[in-house]
Amino acid sequence: VLSDLTHSLTAIANPYVLLLSLCIVSSLISQALDSTLSIILLLPICIEAAEKFGYHPHSFALAVTLASSIVFMTPFSHRANLLIM
């Protein structure tokens, strides 16, 4: 259902818009949840949306994984950063 929604929202745009939107959503979710949980939640949506567009899902999955792990750079999202602050 969520992949249908992302497909309908970005159907007229190029695949970079889909990739960017998935990365932004992954980064925002990983601010509130653990980065592993955001990957687990978004990876099936990402793979299915990439297959609907006809693109290789491995590159989309890699982008979502990197976007959720970039949250370690912000000082508020990870316990180790909060401990140092």
PDB file of C-alpha atoms in Angstrom:
ATOM      1  CA  VAL A   1       0.000   0.000   0.000  1.00  0.00           C
ATOM      2  CA  LEU A   2       2.775   2.434   0.905  1.00  0.00           C
ATOM      3  CA  SER A   3       4.743   1.553  -2.205  1.00  0.00           C
ATOM      4  CA  ASP A   4       1.642   2.291  -4.285  1.00  0.00           C
ATOM      5  CA  LEU A   5       1.438   5.677  -2.601  1.00  0.00           C
ATOM      6  CA  THR A   6       5.073   6.474  -3.303  1.00  0.00           C
ATOM      7  CA  HIS A   7       4.646   5.268  -6.870  1.00  0.00           C
ATOM      8  CA  SER A   8       1.633   7.509  -7.426  1.00  0.00           C
ATOM      9  CA  LEU A   9       3.307  10.541  -5.833  1.00  0.00           C
ATOM     10  CA  THR A  10       6.515  10.273  -7.847  1.00  0.00           C
ATOM     11  CA  ALA A  11       5.201   8.670 -11.028  1.00  0.00           C
ATOM     12  CA  ILE A  12       5.670  11.767 -13.137  1.00  0.00           C
ATOM     13  CA  ALA A  13       9.156  12.513 -11.804  1.00  0.00           C
ATOM     14  CA  ASN A  14      12.444  10.828 -12.491  1.00  0.00           C
ATOM     15  CA  PRO A  15      13.875   8.115 -10.223  1.00  0.00           C
ATOM     16  CA  TYR A  16      16.076  10.589  -8.399  1.00  0.00           C
ATOM     17  CA  VAL A  17      12.989  12.173  -6.849  1.00  0.00           C
ATOM     18  CA  LEU A  18      11.870   8.778  -5.569  1.00  0.00           C
ATOM     19  CA  LEU A  19      15.351   8.054  -4.254  1.00  0.00           C
ATOM     20  CA  LEU A  20      15.603  11.444  -2.576  1.00  0.00           C
ATOM     21  CA  SER A  21      12.178  11.139  -0.972  1.00  0.00           C
ATOM     22  CA  LEU A  22      12.981   7.683   0.387  1.00  0.00           C
ATOM     23  CA  CYS A  23      16.279   8.949   1.791  1.00  0.00           C
ATOM     24  CA  ILE A  24      14.632  11.917   3.489  1.00  0.00           C
ATOM     25  CA  VAL A  25      11.927   9.726   5.012  1.00  0.00           C
ATOM     26  CA  SER A  26      14.565   7.262   6.181  1.00  0.00           C
ATOM     27  CA  SER A  27      16.596  10.020   7.817  1.00  0.00           C
ATOM     28  CA  LEU A  28      13.558  11.462   9.551  1.00  0.00           C
ATOM     29  CA  ILE A  29      12.363   8.103  10.841  1.00  0.00           C
ATOM     30  CA  SER A  30      15.808   7.241  12.148  1.00  0.00           C
ATOM     31  CA  GLN A  31      15.821  10.449  14.193  1.00  0.00           C
ATOM     32  CA  ALA A  32      12.966   9.092  16.285  1.00  0.00           C
ATOM     33  CA  LEU A  33      13.672   5.376  16.100  1.00  0.00           C
ATOM     34  CA  ASP A  34      16.853   3.376  15.989  1.00  0.00           C
ATOM     35  CA  SER A  35      18.512   3.318  12.564  1.00  0.00           C
ATOM     36  CA  THR A  36      18.119  -0.454  12.349  1.00  0.00           C
ATOM     37  CA  LEU A  37      14.379  -0.181  12.891  1.00  0.00           C
ATOM     38  CA  SER A  38      14.025   2.462  10.213  1.00  0.00           C
ATOM     39  CA  ILE A  39      15.870   0.215   7.771  1.00  0.00           C
ATOM     40  CA  ILE A  40      13.612  -2.700   8.643  1.00  0.00           C
ATOM     41  CA  LEU A  41      10.516  -0.542   8.154  1.00  0.00           C
ATOM     42  CA  LEU A  42      11.519   1.129   4.901  1.00  0.00           C
ATOM     43  CA  LEU A  43      13.466  -1.565   3.075  1.00  0.00           C
ATOM     44  CA  PRO A  44      10.426  -3.536   1.824  1.00  0.00           C
ATOM     45  CA  ILE A  45       8.749  -0.313   0.709  1.00  0.00           C
ATOM     46  CA  CYS A  46      11.911   0.795  -1.027  1.00  0.00           C
ATOM     47  CA  ILE A  47      12.435  -2.496  -2.840  1.00  0.00           C
ATOM     48  CA  GLU A  48       8.845  -2.729  -4.010  1.00  0.00           C
ATOM     49  CA  ALA A  49       8.776   0.883  -5.184  1.00  0.00           C
ATOM     50  CA  ALA A  50      12.006   0.423  -7.139  1.00  0.00           C
ATOM     51  CA  GLU A  51      10.648  -2.714  -8.789  1.00  0.00           C
ATOM     52  CA  LYS A  52       7.437  -0.897  -9.762  1.00  0.00           C
ATOM     53  CA  PHE A  53       9.473   1.744 -11.541  1.00  0.00           C
ATOM     54  CA  GLY A  54      11.617  -0.931 -13.161  1.00  0.00           C
ATOM     55  CA  TYR A  55      14.892  -0.020 -11.480  1.00  0.00           C
ATOM     56  CA  HIS A  56      17.397  -2.193  -9.688  1.00  0.00           C
ATOM     57  CA  PRO A  57      16.294  -2.388  -6.033  1.00  0.00           C
ATOM     58  CA  HIS A  58      19.826  -2.916  -4.727  1.00  0.00           C
ATOM     59  CA  SER A  59      20.829   0.695  -5.328  1.00  0.00           C
ATOM     60  CA  PHE A  60      17.648   1.990  -3.684  1.00  0.00           C
ATOM     61  CA  ALA A  61      18.161  -0.277  -0.685  1.00  0.00           C
ATOM     62  CA  LEU A  62      21.744   0.898  -0.345  1.00  0.00           C
ATOM     63  CA  ALA A  63      20.669   4.548  -0.450  1.00  0.00           C
ATOM     64  CA  VAL A  64      18.019   4.025   2.238  1.00  0.00           C
ATOM     65  CA  THR A  65      20.516   2.168   4.413  1.00  0.00           C
ATOM     66  CA  LEU A  66      23.079   4.949   4.114  1.00  0.00           C
ATOM     67  CA  ALA A  67      20.473   7.635   4.738  1.00  0.00           C
ATOM     68  CA  SER A  68      19.365   6.004   7.950  1.00  0.00           C
ATOM     69  CA  SER A  69      22.931   5.569   9.167  1.00  0.00           C
ATOM     70  CA  ILE A  70      23.790   9.219   8.504  1.00  0.00           C
ATOM     71  CA  VAL A  71      21.748  10.037  11.582  1.00  0.00           C
ATOM     72  CA  PHE A  72      24.837   9.240  13.640  1.00  0.00           C
ATOM     73  CA  MET A  73      26.220  12.614  12.547  1.00  0.00           C
ATOM     74  CA  THR A  74      23.507  14.546  14.372  1.00  0.00           C
ATOM     75  CA  PRO A  75      24.028  15.030  18.112  1.00  0.00           C
ATOM     76  CA  PHE A  76      20.473  14.220  19.191  1.00  0.00           C
ATOM     77  CA  SER A  77      19.771  10.861  17.660  1.00  0.00           C
ATOM     78  CA  HIS A  78      22.312   8.444  19.018  1.00  0.00           C
ATOM     79  CA  ARG A  79      22.996   7.554  22.624  1.00  0.00           C
ATOM     80  CA  ALA A  80      26.767   7.828  22.235  1.00  0.00           C
ATOM     81  CA  ASN A  81      26.517  11.389  20.940  1.00  0.00           C
ATOM     82  CA  LEU A  82      24.179  12.375  23.766  1.00  0.00           C
ATOM     83  CA  LEU A  83      26.545  10.876  26.313  1.00  0.00           C
ATOM     84  CA  ILE A  84      29.438  12.924  24.978  1.00  0.00           C
ATOM     85  CA  MET A  85      27.363  16.105  24.901  1.00  0.00           C
TER      86      MET A  85
END
